[in-house]
Tab-separated table of C-alpha atoms in Angstrom:
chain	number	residue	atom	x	y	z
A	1	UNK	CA	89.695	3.940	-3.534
A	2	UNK	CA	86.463	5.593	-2.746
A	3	UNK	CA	85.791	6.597	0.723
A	4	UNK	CA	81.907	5.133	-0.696
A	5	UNK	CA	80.073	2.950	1.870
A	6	UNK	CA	78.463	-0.289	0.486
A	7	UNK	CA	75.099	0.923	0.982
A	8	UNK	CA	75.780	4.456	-0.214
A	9	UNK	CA	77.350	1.989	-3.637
A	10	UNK	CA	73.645	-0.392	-3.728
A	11	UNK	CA	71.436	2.783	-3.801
A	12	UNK	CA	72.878	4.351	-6.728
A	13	UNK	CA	73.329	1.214	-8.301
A	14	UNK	CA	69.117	0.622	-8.172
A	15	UNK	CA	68.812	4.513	-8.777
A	16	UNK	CA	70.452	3.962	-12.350
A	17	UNK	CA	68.701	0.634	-12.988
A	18	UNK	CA	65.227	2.910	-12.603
A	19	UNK	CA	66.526	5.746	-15.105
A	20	UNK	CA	67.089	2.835	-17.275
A	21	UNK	CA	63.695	1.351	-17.110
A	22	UNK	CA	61.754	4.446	-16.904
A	23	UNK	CA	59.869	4.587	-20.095
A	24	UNK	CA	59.821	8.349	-21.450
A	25	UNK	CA	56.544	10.603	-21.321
A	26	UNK	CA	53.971	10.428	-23.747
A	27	UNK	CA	53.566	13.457	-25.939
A	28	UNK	CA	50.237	14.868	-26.634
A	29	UNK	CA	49.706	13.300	-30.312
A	30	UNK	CA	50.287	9.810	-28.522
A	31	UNK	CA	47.492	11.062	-25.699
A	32	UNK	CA	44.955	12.224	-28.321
A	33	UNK	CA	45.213	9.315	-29.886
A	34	UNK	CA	44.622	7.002	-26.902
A	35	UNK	CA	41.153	9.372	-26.361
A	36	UNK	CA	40.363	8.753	-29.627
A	37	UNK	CA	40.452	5.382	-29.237
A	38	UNK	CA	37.088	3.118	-30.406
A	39	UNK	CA	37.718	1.000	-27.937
A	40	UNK	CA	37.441	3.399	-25.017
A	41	UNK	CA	34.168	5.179	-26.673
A	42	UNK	CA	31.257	4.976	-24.527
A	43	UNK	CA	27.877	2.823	-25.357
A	44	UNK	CA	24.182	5.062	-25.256
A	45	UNK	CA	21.704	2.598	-23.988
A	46	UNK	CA	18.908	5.577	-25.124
A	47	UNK	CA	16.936	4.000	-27.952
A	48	UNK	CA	15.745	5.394	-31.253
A	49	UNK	CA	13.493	8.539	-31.134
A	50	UNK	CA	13.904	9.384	-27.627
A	51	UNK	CA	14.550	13.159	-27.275
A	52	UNK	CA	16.310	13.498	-24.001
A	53	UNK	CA	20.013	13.422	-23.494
A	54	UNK	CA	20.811	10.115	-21.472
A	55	UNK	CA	23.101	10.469	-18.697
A	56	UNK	CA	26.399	9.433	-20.848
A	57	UNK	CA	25.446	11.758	-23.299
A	58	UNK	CA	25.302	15.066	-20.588
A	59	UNK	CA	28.733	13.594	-18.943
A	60	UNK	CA	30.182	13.967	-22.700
A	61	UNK	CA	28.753	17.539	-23.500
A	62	UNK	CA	30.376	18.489	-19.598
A	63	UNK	CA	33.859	17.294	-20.828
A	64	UNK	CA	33.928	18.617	-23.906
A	65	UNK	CA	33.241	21.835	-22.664
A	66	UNK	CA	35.618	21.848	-19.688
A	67	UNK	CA	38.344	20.522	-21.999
A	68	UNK	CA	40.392	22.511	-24.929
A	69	UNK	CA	38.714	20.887	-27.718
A	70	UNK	CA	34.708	21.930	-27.908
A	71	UNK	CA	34.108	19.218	-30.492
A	72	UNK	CA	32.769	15.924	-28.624
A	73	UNK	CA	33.745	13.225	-28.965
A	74	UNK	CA	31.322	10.208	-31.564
A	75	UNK	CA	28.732	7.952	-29.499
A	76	UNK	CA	27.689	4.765	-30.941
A	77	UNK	CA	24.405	4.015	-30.364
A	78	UNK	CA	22.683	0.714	-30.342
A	79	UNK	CA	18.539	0.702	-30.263
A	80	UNK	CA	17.316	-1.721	-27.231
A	81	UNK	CA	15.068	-4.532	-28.725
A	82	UNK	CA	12.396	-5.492	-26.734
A	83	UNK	CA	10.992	-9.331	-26.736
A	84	UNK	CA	7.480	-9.360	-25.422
A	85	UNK	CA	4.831	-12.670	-24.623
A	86	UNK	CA	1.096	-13.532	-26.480
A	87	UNK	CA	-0.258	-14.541	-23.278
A	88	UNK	CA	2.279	-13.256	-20.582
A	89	UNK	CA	1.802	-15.094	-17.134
A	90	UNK	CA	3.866	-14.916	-14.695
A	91	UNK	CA	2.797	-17.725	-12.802
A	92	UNK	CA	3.394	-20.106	-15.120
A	93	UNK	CA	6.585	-22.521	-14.933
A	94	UNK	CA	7.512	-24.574	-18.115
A	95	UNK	CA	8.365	-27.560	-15.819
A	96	UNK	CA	5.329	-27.850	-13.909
A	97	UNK	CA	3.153	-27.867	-16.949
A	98	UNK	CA	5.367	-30.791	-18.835
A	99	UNK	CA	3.990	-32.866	-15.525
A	100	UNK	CA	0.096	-33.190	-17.334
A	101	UNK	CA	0.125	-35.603	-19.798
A	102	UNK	CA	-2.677	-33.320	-21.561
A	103	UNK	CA	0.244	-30.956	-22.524
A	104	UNK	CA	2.245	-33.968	-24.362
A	105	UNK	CA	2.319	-33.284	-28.054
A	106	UNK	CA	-0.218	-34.990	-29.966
A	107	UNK	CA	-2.463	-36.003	-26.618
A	108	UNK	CA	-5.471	-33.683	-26.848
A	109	UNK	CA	-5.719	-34.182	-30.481
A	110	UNK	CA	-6.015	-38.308	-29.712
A	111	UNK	CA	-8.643	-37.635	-27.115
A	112	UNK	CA	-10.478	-35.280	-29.614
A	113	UNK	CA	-10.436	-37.853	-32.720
A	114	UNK	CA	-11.479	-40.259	-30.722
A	115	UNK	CA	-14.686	-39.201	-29.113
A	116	UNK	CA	-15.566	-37.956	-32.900
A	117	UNK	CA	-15.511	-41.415	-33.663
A	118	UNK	CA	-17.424	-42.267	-31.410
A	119	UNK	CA	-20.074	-39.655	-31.711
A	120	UNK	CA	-20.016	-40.515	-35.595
A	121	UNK	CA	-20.741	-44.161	-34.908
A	122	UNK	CA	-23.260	-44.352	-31.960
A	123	UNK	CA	-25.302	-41.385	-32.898
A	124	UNK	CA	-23.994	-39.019	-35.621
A	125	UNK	CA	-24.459	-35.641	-33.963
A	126	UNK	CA	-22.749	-32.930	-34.618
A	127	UNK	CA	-20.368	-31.703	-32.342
A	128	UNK	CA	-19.982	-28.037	-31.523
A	129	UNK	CA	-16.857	-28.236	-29.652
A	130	UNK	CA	-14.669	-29.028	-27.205
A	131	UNK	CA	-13.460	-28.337	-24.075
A	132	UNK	CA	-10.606	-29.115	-21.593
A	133	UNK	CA	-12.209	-28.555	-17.949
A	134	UNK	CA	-11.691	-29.913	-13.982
A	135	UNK	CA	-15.084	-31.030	-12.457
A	136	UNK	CA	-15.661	-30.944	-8.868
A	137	UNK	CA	-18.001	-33.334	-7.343
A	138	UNK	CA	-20.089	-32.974	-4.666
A	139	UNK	CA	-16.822	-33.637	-2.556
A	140	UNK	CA	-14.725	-30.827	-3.415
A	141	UNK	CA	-12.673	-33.192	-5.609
A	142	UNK	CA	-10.826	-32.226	-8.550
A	143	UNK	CA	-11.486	-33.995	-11.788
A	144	UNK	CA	-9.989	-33.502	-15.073
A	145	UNK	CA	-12.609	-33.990	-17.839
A	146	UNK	CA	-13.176	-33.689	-21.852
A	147	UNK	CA	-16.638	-32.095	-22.222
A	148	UNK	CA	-18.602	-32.384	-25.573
A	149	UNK	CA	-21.723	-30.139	-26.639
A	150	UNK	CA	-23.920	-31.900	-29.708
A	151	UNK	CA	-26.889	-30.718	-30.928
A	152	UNK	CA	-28.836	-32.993	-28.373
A	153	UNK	CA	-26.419	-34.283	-25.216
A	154	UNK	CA	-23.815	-33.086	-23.229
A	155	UNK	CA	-20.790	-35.633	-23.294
A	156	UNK	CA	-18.717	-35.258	-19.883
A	157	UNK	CA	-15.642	-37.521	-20.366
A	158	UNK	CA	-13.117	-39.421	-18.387
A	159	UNK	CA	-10.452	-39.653	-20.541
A	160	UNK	CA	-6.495	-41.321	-19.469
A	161	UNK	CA	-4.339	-39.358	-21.080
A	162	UNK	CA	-1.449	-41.905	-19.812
A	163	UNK	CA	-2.647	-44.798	-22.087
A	164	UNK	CA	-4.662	-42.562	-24.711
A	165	UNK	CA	-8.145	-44.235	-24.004
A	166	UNK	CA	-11.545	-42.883	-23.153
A	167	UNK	CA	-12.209	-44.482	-19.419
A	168	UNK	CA	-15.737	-43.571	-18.750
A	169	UNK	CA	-18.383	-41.495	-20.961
A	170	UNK	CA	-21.088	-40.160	-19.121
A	171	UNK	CA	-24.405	-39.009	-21.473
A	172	UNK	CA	-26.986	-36.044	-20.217
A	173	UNK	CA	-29.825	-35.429	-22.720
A	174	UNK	CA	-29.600	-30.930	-23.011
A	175	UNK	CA	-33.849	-31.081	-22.803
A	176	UNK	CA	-32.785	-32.577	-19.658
A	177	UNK	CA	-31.129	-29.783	-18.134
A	178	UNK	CA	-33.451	-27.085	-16.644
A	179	UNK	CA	-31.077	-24.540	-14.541
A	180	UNK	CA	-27.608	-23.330	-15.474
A	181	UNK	CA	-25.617	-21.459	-12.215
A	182	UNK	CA	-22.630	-19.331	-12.813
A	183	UNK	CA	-21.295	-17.834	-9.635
A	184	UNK	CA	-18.550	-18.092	-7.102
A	185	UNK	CA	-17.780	-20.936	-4.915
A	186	UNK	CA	-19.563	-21.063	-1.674
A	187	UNK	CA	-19.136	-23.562	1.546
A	188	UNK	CA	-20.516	-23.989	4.980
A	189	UNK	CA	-19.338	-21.855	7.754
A	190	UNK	CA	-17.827	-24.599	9.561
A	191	UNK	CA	-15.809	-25.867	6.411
A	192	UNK	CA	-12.279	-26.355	7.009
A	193	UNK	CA	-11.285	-26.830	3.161
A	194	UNK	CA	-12.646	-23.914	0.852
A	195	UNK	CA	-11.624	-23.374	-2.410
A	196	UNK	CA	-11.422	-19.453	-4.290
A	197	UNK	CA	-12.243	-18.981	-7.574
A	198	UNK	CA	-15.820	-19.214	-10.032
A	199	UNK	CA	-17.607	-22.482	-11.368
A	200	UNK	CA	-20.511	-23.558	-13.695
A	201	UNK	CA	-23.233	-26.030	-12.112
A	202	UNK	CA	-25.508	-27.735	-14.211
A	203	UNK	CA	-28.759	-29.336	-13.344
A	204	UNK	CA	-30.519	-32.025	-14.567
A	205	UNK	CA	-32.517	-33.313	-11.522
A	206	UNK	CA	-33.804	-32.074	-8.644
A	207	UNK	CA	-31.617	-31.542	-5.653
A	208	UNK	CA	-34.037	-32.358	-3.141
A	209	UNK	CA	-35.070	-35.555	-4.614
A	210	UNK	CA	-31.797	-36.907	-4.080
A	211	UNK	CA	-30.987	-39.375	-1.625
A	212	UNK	CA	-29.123	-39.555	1.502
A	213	UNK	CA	-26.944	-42.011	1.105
A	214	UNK	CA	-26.006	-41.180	-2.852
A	215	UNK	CA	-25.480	-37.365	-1.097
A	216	UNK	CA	-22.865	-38.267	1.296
A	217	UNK	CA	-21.057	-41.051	-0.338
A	218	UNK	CA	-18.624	-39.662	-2.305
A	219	UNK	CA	-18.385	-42.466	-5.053
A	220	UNK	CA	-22.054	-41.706	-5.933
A	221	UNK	CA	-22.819	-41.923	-9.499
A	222	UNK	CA	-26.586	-40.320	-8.524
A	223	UNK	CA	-25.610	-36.429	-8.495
A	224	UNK	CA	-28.227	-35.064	-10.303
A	225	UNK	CA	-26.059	-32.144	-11.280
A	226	UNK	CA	-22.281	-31.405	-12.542
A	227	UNK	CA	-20.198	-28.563	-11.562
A	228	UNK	CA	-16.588	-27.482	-12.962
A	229	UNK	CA	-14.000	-24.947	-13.293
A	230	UNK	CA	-11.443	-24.299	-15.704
A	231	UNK	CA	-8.297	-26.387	-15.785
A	232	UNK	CA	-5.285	-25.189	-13.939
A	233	UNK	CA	-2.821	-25.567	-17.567
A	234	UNK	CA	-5.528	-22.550	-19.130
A	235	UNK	CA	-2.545	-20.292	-19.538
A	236	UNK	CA	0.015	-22.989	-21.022
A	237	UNK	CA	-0.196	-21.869	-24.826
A	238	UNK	CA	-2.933	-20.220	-26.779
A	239	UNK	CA	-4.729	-23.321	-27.511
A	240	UNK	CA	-5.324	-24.722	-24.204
A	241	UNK	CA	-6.801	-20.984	-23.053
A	242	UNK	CA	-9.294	-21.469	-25.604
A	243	UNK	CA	-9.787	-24.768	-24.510
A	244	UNK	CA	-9.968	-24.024	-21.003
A	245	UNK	CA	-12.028	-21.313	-20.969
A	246	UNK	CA	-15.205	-21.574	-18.994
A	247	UNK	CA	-16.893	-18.516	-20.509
A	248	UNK	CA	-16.692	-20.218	-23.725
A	249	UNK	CA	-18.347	-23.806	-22.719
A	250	UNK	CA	-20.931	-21.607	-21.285
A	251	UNK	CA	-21.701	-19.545	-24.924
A	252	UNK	CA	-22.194	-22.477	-26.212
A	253	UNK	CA	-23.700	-24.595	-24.072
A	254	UNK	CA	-26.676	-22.195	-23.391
A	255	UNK	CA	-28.119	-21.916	-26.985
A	256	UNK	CA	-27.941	-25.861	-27.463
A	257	UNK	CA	-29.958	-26.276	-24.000
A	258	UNK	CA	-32.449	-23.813	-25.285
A	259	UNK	CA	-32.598	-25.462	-28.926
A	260	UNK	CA	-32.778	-29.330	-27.555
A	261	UNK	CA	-35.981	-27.706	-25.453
A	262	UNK	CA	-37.419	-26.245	-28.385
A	263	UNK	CA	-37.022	-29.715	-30.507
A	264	UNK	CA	-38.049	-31.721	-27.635
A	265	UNK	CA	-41.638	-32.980	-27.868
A	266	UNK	CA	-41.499	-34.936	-23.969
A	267	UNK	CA	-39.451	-32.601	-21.786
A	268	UNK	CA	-42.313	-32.457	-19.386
A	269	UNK	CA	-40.895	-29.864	-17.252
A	270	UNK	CA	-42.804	-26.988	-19.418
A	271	UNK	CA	-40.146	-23.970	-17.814
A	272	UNK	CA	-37.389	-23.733	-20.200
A	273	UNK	CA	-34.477	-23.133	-19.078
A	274	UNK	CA	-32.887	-21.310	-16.378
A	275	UNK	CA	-29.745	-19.388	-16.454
A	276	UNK	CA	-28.898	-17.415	-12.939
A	277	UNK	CA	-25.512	-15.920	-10.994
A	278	UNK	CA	-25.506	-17.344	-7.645
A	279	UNK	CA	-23.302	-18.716	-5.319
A	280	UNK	CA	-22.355	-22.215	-5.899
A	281	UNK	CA	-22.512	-24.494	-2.816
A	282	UNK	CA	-20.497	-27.419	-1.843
A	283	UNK	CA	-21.445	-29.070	1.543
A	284	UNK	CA	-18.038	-30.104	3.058
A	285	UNK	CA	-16.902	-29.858	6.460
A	286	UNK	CA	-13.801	-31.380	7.179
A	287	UNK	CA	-12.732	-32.377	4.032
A	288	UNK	CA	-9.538	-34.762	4.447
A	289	UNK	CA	-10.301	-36.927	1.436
A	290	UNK	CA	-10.486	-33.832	-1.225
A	291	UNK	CA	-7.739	-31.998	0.984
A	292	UNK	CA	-5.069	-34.641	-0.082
A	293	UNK	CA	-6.551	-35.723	-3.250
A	294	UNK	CA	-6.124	-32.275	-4.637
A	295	UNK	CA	-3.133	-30.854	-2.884
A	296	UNK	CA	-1.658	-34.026	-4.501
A	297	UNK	CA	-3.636	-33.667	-8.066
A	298	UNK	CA	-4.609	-37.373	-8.144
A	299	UNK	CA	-7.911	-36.744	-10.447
A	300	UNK	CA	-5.110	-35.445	-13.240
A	301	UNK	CA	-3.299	-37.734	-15.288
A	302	UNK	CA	0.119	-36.531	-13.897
A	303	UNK	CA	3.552	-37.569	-13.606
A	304	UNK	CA	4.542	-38.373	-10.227
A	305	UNK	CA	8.128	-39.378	-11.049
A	306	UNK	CA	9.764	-43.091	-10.951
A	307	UNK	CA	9.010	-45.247	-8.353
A	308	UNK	CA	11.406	-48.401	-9.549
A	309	UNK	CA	15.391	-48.626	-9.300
């Protein structure tokens, strides 16, 4: 019998049960090979034609020459591919614009075809081009319009791009039009709704001969001028920025003014026309009605969701 107590007899049992599951040492040929390993090899992120060592490259050259071996160790390298935008903005969301029906496939192309038809039929002009812009009346309200330049009117278009039909077409003879302003926005001091940004005015009549009850009614179909901006979906795609652009309307706008003038035989007004860089005023004060009328885009042919079950 051994003199053995039972816990003395449990230890060295699970002392012999750990010899037997100790695995034995690795020797160095099964070590090198483990550091040779692909799958432990580290990535350079420095791309092609760079000269300087990236940081994984120095930590390499520092172990190799602490270590036995002074060979280092193979790097795969993998070049970095840059993806870059035509007309980068980073203001623009994808789901915002798919809210203008102007953006559907197919919808500014109708509207275009259209009005050539009916150019073609009512006067056969021909039309120097188009353009995609937001009018502001003499309200501070936002209006999306198609305007046309022909060799003898300006076409300024209300067009529903919901149902694909030309709503109102509005006609201003070019000899008509005797002063062109380019310039920022400008309001009263008083005004509680301003707006930033640059706009295009164009004249036809004579501000002072207008009346006061066409000046403060804001349905008034008696403006003797038009003003607009570009449209907010300019930086959608490359064709709506040309589209959009108010530079461009203006380039071409201003030699068809000056060549209607030098046609016309009963302009009357004798002073060519006038192109100047001024301010641009808009006489609001408290402006409620354009406050919610734009905040909420409701001179855009939008989609404001569904309002059924």
């Amino acid at each position: 019998m051994s003199n053995r107590s039972p816990s003395e007899v449990v230890a060295r049992r699970n002392g012999m049960e750990l010899r037997r599951r100790r695995r034995p040492p690795l020797t160095a040929e099964e070590m090198s090979m483990i550091g040779s390993s692909k799958a432990f090899q580290p990535v350079s992120l420095k791309q092609e034609g760079d000269d300087q060592p990236s940081e994984t490259d120095k930590l390499s050259m520092e172990d190799g020459d602490l270590g036995k071996d002074p060979v280092p160790s193979q790097i795969s390298r993998q070049p970095s591919v840059t993806e870059s935008t035509f007309y980068p903005n980073p203001y623009h969301r994808p789901y915002i614009s798919r809210k203008y029906f102007v953006t559907r496939p197919g919808a500014i192309e109708t509207a275009m075809e259209d009005l050539k038809c009916h150019v073609t039929k009512t006067s056969g002009e021909t039309i120097q081009g188009f353009w995609l812009l937001t009018e502001i009346d003499h309200w501070n309200n936002e209006k999306e319009r198609i305007l046309l330049v022909t060799d003898k009117t300006l076409l300024i278009c209300k067009y529903d791009f919901i149902m694909l039909s030309c709503v109102q077409l509005q006609h201003i003879p070019l000899s008509a039009v005797y002063r062109v302003c380019l310039g920022k926005f400008a309001f009263p001091r008083m005004s509680l709704d301003k707006r930033q940004g640059e706009g295009l005015r164009i004249y036809w009549g004579s501000p002072e001969q207008q009346s006061l009850l066409s000046r403060w009614n804001p349905w008034s179909t008696e403006v003797p001028y038009a003003t607009f901006t570009e449209h907010p979906m300019k930086y959608t795609s490359e064709k709506f920025l040309e589209t959009c652009k108010l530079s461009g309307f203006m380039s071409k706008l201003v030699p068809a003014i000056q060549n209607a003038h030098k046609n016309s035989t009963g302009s009357g007004r004798g002073k060519g026309l006038m192109v100047l860089t001024e301010p641009i005023l808009i006489e609001t004060y408290t402006g409620l009605m354009s406050f919610i009328g734009n905040r909420n885009k409701l001179g855009y042919s939008l989609a404001r969701g569904s309002i059924g079950f």
